[in-house]
Short mmCIF file of C-alpha atoms in Angstrom, two decimals:
data_model
loop_
_atom_site.label_atom_id
_atom_site.label_comp_id
_atom_site.label_asym_id
_atom_site.label_seq_id
_atom_site.Cartn_x
_atom_site.Cartn_y
_atom_site.Cartn_z
CA UNK F 1 1.09 3.45 -30.70
CA UNK F 2 -0.12 0.32 -28.94
CA UNK F 3 0.33 -3.42 -29.16
CA UNK F 4 0.15 -4.74 -32.70
CA UNK F 5 -1.88 -7.64 -33.96
CA UNK F 6 -0.72 -11.23 -34.00
CA UNK F 7 -0.58 -11.13 -37.80
CA UNK F 8 2.28 -8.62 -37.63
CA UNK F 9 4.51 -11.31 -36.08
CA UNK F 10 3.67 -14.36 -38.13
CA UNK F 11 6.99 -14.07 -39.92
CA UNK F 12 8.80 -14.47 -36.57
CA UNK F 13 10.71 -11.24 -37.20
CA UNK F 14 11.45 -10.90 -33.51
CA UNK F 15 13.32 -14.15 -33.20
CA UNK F 16 16.81 -13.90 -31.72
CA UNK F 17 19.66 -13.07 -34.08
CA UNK F 18 23.36 -12.47 -33.76
CA UNK F 19 22.61 -9.04 -32.33
CA UNK F 20 21.42 -8.51 -28.78
CA UNK F 21 17.67 -9.28 -28.79
CA UNK F 22 15.07 -6.71 -27.84
CA UNK F 23 12.30 -7.07 -25.28
CA UNK F 24 9.47 -9.27 -26.45
CA UNK F 25 11.46 -11.45 -28.82
CA UNK F 26 10.98 -14.55 -26.65
CA UNK F 27 7.22 -14.16 -26.26
CA UNK F 28 5.43 -17.00 -28.10
CA UNK F 29 3.85 -15.95 -31.37
CA UNK F 30 0.34 -16.22 -29.99
CA UNK F 31 1.30 -13.79 -27.18
CA UNK F 32 3.21 -11.25 -29.27
CA UNK F 33 0.15 -8.99 -29.47
CA UNK F 34 0.46 -8.39 -25.71
CA UNK F 35 3.80 -6.59 -26.03
CA UNK F 36 3.44 -2.84 -26.40
CA UNK F 37 5.52 -1.37 -29.20
CA UNK F 38 7.22 0.96 -26.70
CA UNK F 39 9.11 -1.92 -25.08
CA UNK F 40 10.40 -3.33 -28.38
CA UNK F 41 12.98 -0.55 -28.67
CA UNK F 42 14.79 -1.68 -25.49
CA UNK F 43 17.31 -4.52 -25.42
CA UNK F 44 16.74 -7.47 -23.13
CA UNK F 45 18.10 -6.54 -19.65
CA UNK F 46 21.11 -8.41 -18.25
CA UNK F 47 20.33 -11.66 -16.50
CA UNK F 48 21.50 -10.32 -13.13
CA UNK F 49 18.62 -7.80 -13.16
CA UNK F 50 16.20 -10.70 -13.21
CA UNK F 51 18.17 -12.54 -10.53
CA UNK F 52 18.13 -9.52 -8.20
CA UNK F 53 14.39 -8.98 -8.70
CA UNK F 54 13.72 -12.69 -8.24
CA UNK F 55 15.50 -12.70 -4.88
CA UNK F 56 13.73 -9.48 -3.84
CA UNK F 57 10.32 -10.93 -4.67
CA UNK F 58 11.04 -14.13 -2.75
CA UNK F 59 12.05 -12.11 0.32
CA UNK F 60 9.05 -9.77 0.00
CA UNK F 61 6.69 -12.73 -0.38
CA UNK F 62 8.02 -14.37 2.78
CA UNK F 63 7.99 -11.07 4.71
CA UNK F 64 4.43 -10.26 3.65
CA UNK F 65 3.09 -13.72 4.46
CA UNK F 66 4.79 -13.70 7.86
CA UNK F 67 4.01 -10.11 8.87
CA UNK F 68 0.44 -9.84 7.60
CA UNK F 69 -0.34 -13.42 8.57
CA UNK F 70 0.81 -12.70 12.11
CA UNK F 71 -1.39 -9.59 12.22
CA UNK F 72 -4.47 -11.56 11.16
CA UNK F 73 -3.75 -14.39 13.59
CA UNK F 74 -3.22 -12.16 16.63
CA UNK F 75 -6.03 -9.72 15.94
CA UNK F 76 -8.60 -12.36 15.03
CA UNK F 77 -7.86 -14.67 17.98
CA UNK F 78 -7.52 -12.02 20.72
CA UNK F 79 -10.82 -10.76 22.11
CA UNK F 80 -9.29 -7.61 23.56
CA UNK F 81 -7.95 -6.65 20.11
CA UNK F 82 -11.18 -7.20 18.15
CA UNK F 83 -12.24 -3.56 18.38
CA UNK F 84 -13.91 -1.62 15.52
CA UNK F 85 -10.77 0.43 14.85
CA UNK F 86 -8.58 -2.67 14.66
CA UNK F 87 -10.86 -4.16 12.00
CA UNK F 88 -9.46 -1.53 9.64
CA UNK F 89 -5.94 -2.81 10.34
CA UNK F 90 -7.15 -6.36 9.63
CA UNK F 91 -8.63 -5.09 6.38
CA UNK F 92 -5.31 -3.48 5.42
CA UNK F 93 -3.53 -6.78 6.10
CA UNK F 94 -5.98 -8.51 3.73
CA UNK F 95 -5.18 -5.99 0.99
CA UNK F 96 -1.46 -6.52 1.55
CA UNK F 97 -1.88 -10.29 1.34
CA UNK F 98 -3.80 -9.82 -1.90
CA UNK F 99 -0.76 -8.01 -3.26
CA UNK F 100 1.43 -10.89 -2.13
CA UNK F 101 -0.83 -13.31 -4.02
CA UNK F 102 0.61 -12.30 -7.40
CA UNK F 103 4.24 -12.57 -6.32
CA UNK F 104 4.48 -16.35 -7.07
CA UNK F 105 3.05 -15.55 -10.50
CA UNK F 106 5.87 -13.07 -11.05
CA UNK F 107 8.48 -15.67 -10.05
CA UNK F 108 7.12 -18.09 -12.68
CA UNK F 109 7.10 -15.33 -15.31
CA UNK F 110 10.71 -14.43 -14.53
CA UNK F 111 11.86 -18.01 -15.08
CA UNK F 112 9.95 -18.36 -18.36
CA UNK F 113 10.49 -14.80 -19.61
CA UNK F 114 6.84 -14.24 -20.55
CA UNK F 115 3.28 -14.58 -19.24
CA UNK F 116 2.11 -18.20 -19.55
CA UNK F 117 -1.61 -18.06 -20.05
CA UNK F 118 -1.60 -14.96 -22.22
CA UNK F 119 -4.09 -12.13 -21.77
CA UNK F 120 -6.08 -13.83 -19.03
CA UNK F 121 -2.98 -14.48 -16.91
CA UNK F 122 -1.89 -10.86 -17.39
CA UNK F 123 -5.34 -9.61 -16.39
CA UNK F 124 -5.44 -11.80 -13.27
CA UNK F 125 -1.97 -10.65 -12.20
CA UNK F 126 -2.83 -6.99 -12.76
CA UNK F 127 -6.28 -7.04 -11.16
CA UNK F 128 -4.79 -8.50 -7.96
CA UNK F 129 -2.26 -5.67 -7.94
CA UNK F 130 -4.94 -3.10 -8.72
CA UNK F 131 -7.32 -4.27 -6.01
CA UNK F 132 -4.60 -4.47 -3.37
CA UNK F 133 -2.93 -1.20 -4.34
CA UNK F 134 -6.05 0.94 -4.65
CA UNK F 135 -7.60 -0.75 -1.62
CA UNK F 136 -4.54 -0.28 0.58
CA UNK F 137 -4.37 3.41 -0.39
CA UNK F 138 -7.96 4.16 0.60
CA UNK F 139 -7.67 1.90 3.67
CA UNK F 140 -4.74 4.03 4.90
CA UNK F 141 -6.97 7.07 4.45
CA UNK F 142 -9.82 5.44 6.40
CA UNK F 143 -7.45 4.52 9.23
CA UNK F 144 -6.34 8.17 9.35
CA UNK F 145 -9.98 9.27 9.52
CA UNK F 146 -10.72 6.76 12.30
CA UNK F 147 -7.72 7.91 14.34
CA UNK F 148 -8.74 11.54 13.99
CA UNK F 149 -12.32 10.81 15.05
CA UNK F 150 -11.21 8.70 18.01
CA UNK F 151 -8.60 11.08 19.38
CA UNK F 152 -10.41 14.36 18.69
CA UNK F 153 -13.60 13.09 20.33
CA UNK F 154 -12.69 10.02 22.44
CA UNK F 155 -16.09 9.77 24.14
CA UNK F 156 -18.58 10.16 21.30
CA UNK F 157 -16.35 10.05 18.22
CA UNK F 158 -15.37 6.40 18.20
CA UNK F 159 -16.69 4.45 15.23
CA UNK F 160 -18.93 1.49 16.03
CA UNK F 161 -18.86 -1.89 14.31
CA UNK F 162 -21.58 -0.98 11.82
CA UNK F 163 -19.78 2.20 10.76
CA UNK F 164 -16.46 0.37 10.40
CA UNK F 165 -18.05 -2.39 8.31
CA UNK F 166 -19.45 0.31 6.03
CA UNK F 167 -15.95 1.79 5.67
CA UNK F 168 -14.51 -1.65 4.91
CA UNK F 169 -17.18 -2.21 2.25
CA UNK F 170 -16.32 1.22 0.84
CA UNK F 171 -12.62 0.31 0.65
CA UNK F 172 -13.42 -2.75 -1.47
CA UNK F 173 -15.95 -0.93 -3.64
CA UNK F 174 -13.36 1.80 -4.21
CA UNK F 175 -11.44 -0.68 -6.39
CA UNK F 176 -14.14 -1.28 -8.96
CA UNK F 177 -13.67 1.63 -11.41
CA UNK F 178 -9.94 1.25 -11.95
CA UNK F 179 -9.28 -2.40 -11.11
CA UNK F 180 -12.26 -4.51 -12.10
CA UNK F 181 -13.40 -2.57 -15.19
CA UNK F 182 -10.04 -2.99 -17.01
CA UNK F 183 -10.19 -6.70 -16.20
CA UNK F 184 -13.42 -6.96 -18.21
CA UNK F 185 -12.07 -4.56 -20.87
CA UNK F 186 -14.86 -2.08 -20.15
CA UNK F 187 -12.64 0.87 -19.26
CA UNK F 188 -8.87 0.78 -19.63
CA UNK F 189 -6.90 -2.43 -20.00
CA UNK F 190 -3.92 -4.31 -18.62
CA UNK F 191 -0.67 -4.98 -20.50
CA UNK F 192 2.82 -6.31 -19.66
CA UNK F 193 5.27 -3.67 -18.47
CA UNK F 194 8.94 -3.24 -17.66
CA UNK F 195 10.82 -6.49 -18.19
CA UNK F 196 7.53 -7.96 -19.50
CA UNK F 197 7.27 -10.25 -16.48
CA UNK F 198 4.66 -8.13 -14.68
CA UNK F 199 1.39 -6.53 -15.79
CA UNK F 200 -0.20 -3.21 -14.95
CA UNK F 201 -2.74 -0.80 -16.38
CA UNK F 202 -1.96 0.64 -19.79
CA UNK F 203 -0.40 4.12 -19.55
CA UNK F 204 1.48 3.99 -22.88
CA UNK F 205 -1.12 3.74 -25.63
CA UNK F 206 -1.67 7.11 -27.29
CA UNK F 207 -5.45 7.52 -27.36
CA UNK F 208 -8.11 9.48 -25.49
CA UNK F 209 -9.40 6.54 -23.47
CA UNK F 210 -5.98 5.82 -22.01
CA UNK F 211 -5.35 9.46 -21.18
CA UNK F 212 -8.72 9.90 -19.45
CA UNK F 213 -8.30 6.59 -17.62
CA UNK F 214 -4.85 7.41 -16.24
CA UNK F 215 -5.72 10.96 -15.19
CA UNK F 216 -8.96 9.89 -13.55
CA UNK F 217 -7.15 7.06 -11.77
CA UNK F 218 -4.47 9.51 -10.59
CA UNK F 219 -7.12 11.60 -8.86
CA UNK F 220 -9.23 8.70 -7.60
CA UNK F 221 -6.57 6.27 -6.39
CA UNK F 222 -3.74 8.64 -5.45
CA UNK F 223 -4.86 12.23 -4.80
CA UNK F 224 -8.07 11.62 -2.86
CA UNK F 225 -6.53 9.16 -0.33
CA UNK F 226 -3.49 11.44 0.01
CA UNK F 227 -5.69 14.47 0.72
CA UNK F 228 -7.67 12.52 3.34
CA UNK F 229 -4.48 11.28 5.03
CA UNK F 230 -2.88 14.74 5.11
CA UNK F 231 -6.07 16.46 6.29
CA UNK F 232 -6.85 13.98 9.07
CA UNK F 233 -3.35 13.76 10.48
CA UNK F 234 -2.82 17.53 10.24
CA UNK F 235 -6.08 18.20 12.10
CA UNK F 236 -5.15 15.46 14.57
CA UNK F 237 -1.77 17.05 15.22
CA UNK F 238 -3.28 20.48 15.89
CA UNK F 239 -5.98 18.97 18.10
CA UNK F 240 -3.40 17.16 20.23
CA UNK F 241 -1.24 20.30 20.36
CA UNK F 242 -4.19 22.36 21.63
CA UNK F 243 -5.04 19.63 24.12
CA UNK F 244 -1.47 19.57 25.44
CA UNK F 245 -1.50 23.37 25.78
CA UNK F 246 -4.76 23.17 27.70
CA UNK F 247 -3.26 20.61 30.09
CA UNK F 248 -0.19 22.80 30.57
CA UNK F 249 -2.36 25.81 31.44
CA UNK F 250 -4.40 23.75 33.90
CA UNK F 251 -1.22 22.44 35.50
CA UNK F 252 0.09 26.00 35.87
CA UNK F 253 -3.10 27.10 37.60
CA UNK F 254 -2.92 24.09 39.94
CA UNK F 255 0.75 24.86 40.62
CA UNK F 256 1.93 21.42 39.47
CA UNK F 257 4.58 20.59 36.91
CA UNK F 258 2.35 18.71 34.46
CA UNK F 259 -0.99 16.92 34.43
CA UNK F 260 0.34 14.49 31.84
CA UNK F 261 3.79 13.81 33.25
CA UNK F 262 2.99 10.15 33.84
CA UNK F 263 2.13 9.77 30.19
CA UNK F 264 5.54 10.83 28.92
CA UNK F 265 8.01 8.66 30.74
CA UNK F 266 9.86 8.02 27.49
CA UNK F 267 10.64 11.74 27.22
CA UNK F 268 8.36 12.42 24.25
CA UNK F 269 5.15 14.47 24.40
CA UNK F 270 1.95 13.09 22.92
CA UNK F 271 2.12 15.89 20.38
CA UNK F 272 5.57 14.82 19.20
CA UNK F 273 4.56 11.16 19.02
CA UNK F 274 1.52 12.04 16.91
CA UNK F 275 3.66 14.15 14.57
CA UNK F 276 6.23 11.36 14.25
CA UNK F 277 3.65 8.65 13.52
CA UNK F 278 1.83 10.89 11.04
CA UNK F 279 5.02 11.72 9.17
CA UNK F 280 6.01 8.04 8.92
CA UNK F 281 2.60 7.08 7.50
CA UNK F 282 2.62 10.02 5.10
CA UNK F 283 6.14 9.22 3.84
CA UNK F 284 5.32 5.53 3.41
CA UNK F 285 2.29 6.43 1.31
CA UNK F 286 4.42 8.75 -0.83
CA UNK F 287 7.09 6.06 -1.21
CA UNK F 288 4.54 3.41 -2.21
CA UNK F 289 2.41 5.22 -4.77
CA UNK F 290 4.26 8.29 -6.06
CA UNK F 291 6.51 6.20 -8.39
CA UNK F 292 3.43 4.65 -10.03
CA UNK F 293 1.74 8.03 -10.33
CA UNK F 294 4.87 9.56 -11.85
CA UNK F 295 5.41 6.83 -14.44
CA UNK F 296 1.73 6.80 -15.43
CA UNK F 297 1.61 10.58 -15.85
CA UNK F 298 4.83 10.57 -17.88
CA UNK F 299 3.23 8.07 -20.23
CA UNK F 300 -0.07 9.84 -20.61
CA UNK F 301 1.50 13.29 -21.11
CA UNK F 302 3.74 12.07 -23.92
CA UNK F 303 7.10 11.63 -22.15
CA UNK F 304 7.30 7.92 -22.90
CA UNK F 305 10.99 8.11 -23.78
CA UNK F 306 11.69 8.56 -20.06
CA UNK F 307 9.97 5.30 -19.18
CA UNK F 308 12.63 2.62 -19.44
CA UNK F 309 12.00 -1.02 -18.46
CA UNK F 310 14.04 -0.53 -15.28
CA UNK F 311 12.19 2.70 -14.40
CA UNK F 312 8.82 1.01 -14.81
CA UNK F 313 9.82 -1.81 -12.44
CA UNK F 314 10.60 0.61 -9.59
CA UNK F 315 6.92 1.41 -8.83
CA UNK F 316 6.08 -2.29 -8.68
CA UNK F 317 8.84 -2.93 -6.15
CA UNK F 318 8.03 0.15 -4.02
CA UNK F 319 4.37 -0.82 -3.67
CA UNK F 320 5.24 -4.38 -2.66
CA UNK F 321 7.90 -3.26 -0.15
CA UNK F 322 5.35 -1.06 1.61
CA UNK F 323 2.84 -3.93 1.72
CA UNK F 324 5.45 -5.82 3.76
CA UNK F 325 6.13 -2.85 6.06
CA UNK F 326 2.49 -1.92 6.76
CA UNK F 327 2.09 -4.46 9.62
CA UNK F 328 5.07 -2.97 11.44
CA UNK F 329 3.70 0.56 11.13
CA UNK F 330 0.22 -0.15 12.42
CA UNK F 331 0.00 -3.41 14.33
CA UNK F 332 3.46 -3.72 15.84
CA UNK F 333 3.24 -0.19 17.28
CA UNK F 334 0.16 -1.31 19.25
CA UNK F 335 1.08 -2.03 22.92
CA UNK F 336 -1.59 -4.70 23.37
CA UNK F 337 -0.54 -6.38 20.13
CA UNK F 338 3.09 -6.45 21.27
CA UNK F 339 1.98 -7.88 24.61
CA UNK F 340 0.15 -10.66 22.78
CA UNK F 341 3.23 -11.34 20.67
CA UNK F 342 5.39 -11.52 23.79
CA UNK F 343 3.04 -14.11 25.26
CA UNK F 344 2.29 -16.20 22.17
CA UNK F 345 5.47 -15.90 20.11
CA UNK F 346 8.25 -15.48 22.69
CA UNK F 347 10.96 -16.51 20.20
CA UNK F 348 10.52 -13.14 18.46
CA UNK F 349 12.21 -11.56 21.46
CA UNK F 350 9.58 -8.83 21.92
CA UNK F 351 9.43 -7.30 25.41
CA UNK F 352 6.49 -5.00 26.04
CA UNK F 353 7.84 -2.68 28.72
CA UNK F 354 4.70 -0.58 28.97
CA UNK F 355 2.30 -3.43 29.62
CA UNK F 356 2.23 -2.86 33.38
CA UNK F 357 2.26 0.92 33.14
CA UNK F 358 -0.72 0.86 30.79
CA UNK F 359 -2.72 -1.08 33.32
CA UNK F 360 -1.75 1.37 36.05
CA UNK F 361 -2.74 4.34 33.94
CA UNK F 362 -6.13 2.87 33.16
CA UNK F 363 -6.88 2.62 36.88
CA UNK F 364 -5.61 6.07 37.77
CA UNK F 365 -7.73 9.12 38.53
CA UNK F 366 -6.41 11.11 35.59
CA UNK F 367 -8.70 13.12 33.41
CA UNK F 368 -10.88 10.75 31.32
CA UNK F 369 -10.25 12.64 28.11
CA UNK F 370 -6.51 12.49 28.58
CA UNK F 371 -6.57 8.73 29.26
CA UNK F 372 -8.70 8.13 26.17
CA UNK F 373 -6.44 10.31 24.07
CA UNK F 374 -3.34 8.39 25.10
CA UNK F 375 -5.06 5.07 24.44
CA UNK F 376 -6.05 6.20 20.99
CA UNK F 377 -2.54 7.37 20.22
CA UNK F 378 -1.12 4.02 21.28
#
């Protein structure tokens, strides 16, 4: 059962009464058709819910603009950081900023209690979220692929600029089926969700198109990137483990303690660092997109009674939190990026301790493969 026509609300039957009003009552009559019937059975949430979300969105907006803006500024203005691999990180920052672009819209909606601008405003809000969400998911997968290629074959496996630009074009084209098509009402559609102050793709309407759309989107936008991420980082972990074992065997034959001792001054092996970084990225992906996948599948498989307004707002918040954290996972773990921050933005208090040791290592007579592997890991 989907949104009803405007004619159903001409009698203003959803105007406030002495009883606690239900969601959608304060939508203007000309916008009442936007409210899905599912939400009309829930009372209006307490005002402090809106206040908490409002404060969260303000903080996330500031964090995203600062973090992703800093990434773009440093990477685009530093010649030594404009490498093909780092272009993927720049691309991810652009997707995250696209997600931040609809946060001011949400703040206005929260104050008014509805979507000013009607269907078009809802579509614009949702398509920005769809492009940024789907794009960030596949961009994470492409970064995992690039890291695997670089570390597993550091001499011939590095992607060149042309290959990276193709991957970036792919990440933006990946959005079209499930972000742009609903915007033009060609396949799927966007409707208000949760507290009716945000919009997302329709996972509530009980018809074949909605079911096929949600299930296809689940595979395309969630499963495929997740499979790529897990496959690349798993293969990367085993490659680094085998490489470390090979170095240990060579060191034993040469009667030395370790060929890679200088690379592990912090007490962690390359293998452990790879496993740690991979697990963090994997968990962040799960945290960002599993709530959306769960809510959408509950709706399309007929468990709509489990989808409360509060439950449907959780996925929105999780995705936006991760868009603020992405710069810290990728860029701020980069030694050269931290060195640039230390030089250009000293008030952040960043001290890159490994800056000098990295230079020493690059001039050493260590095995070329091992040096390249460490550089790729960093």
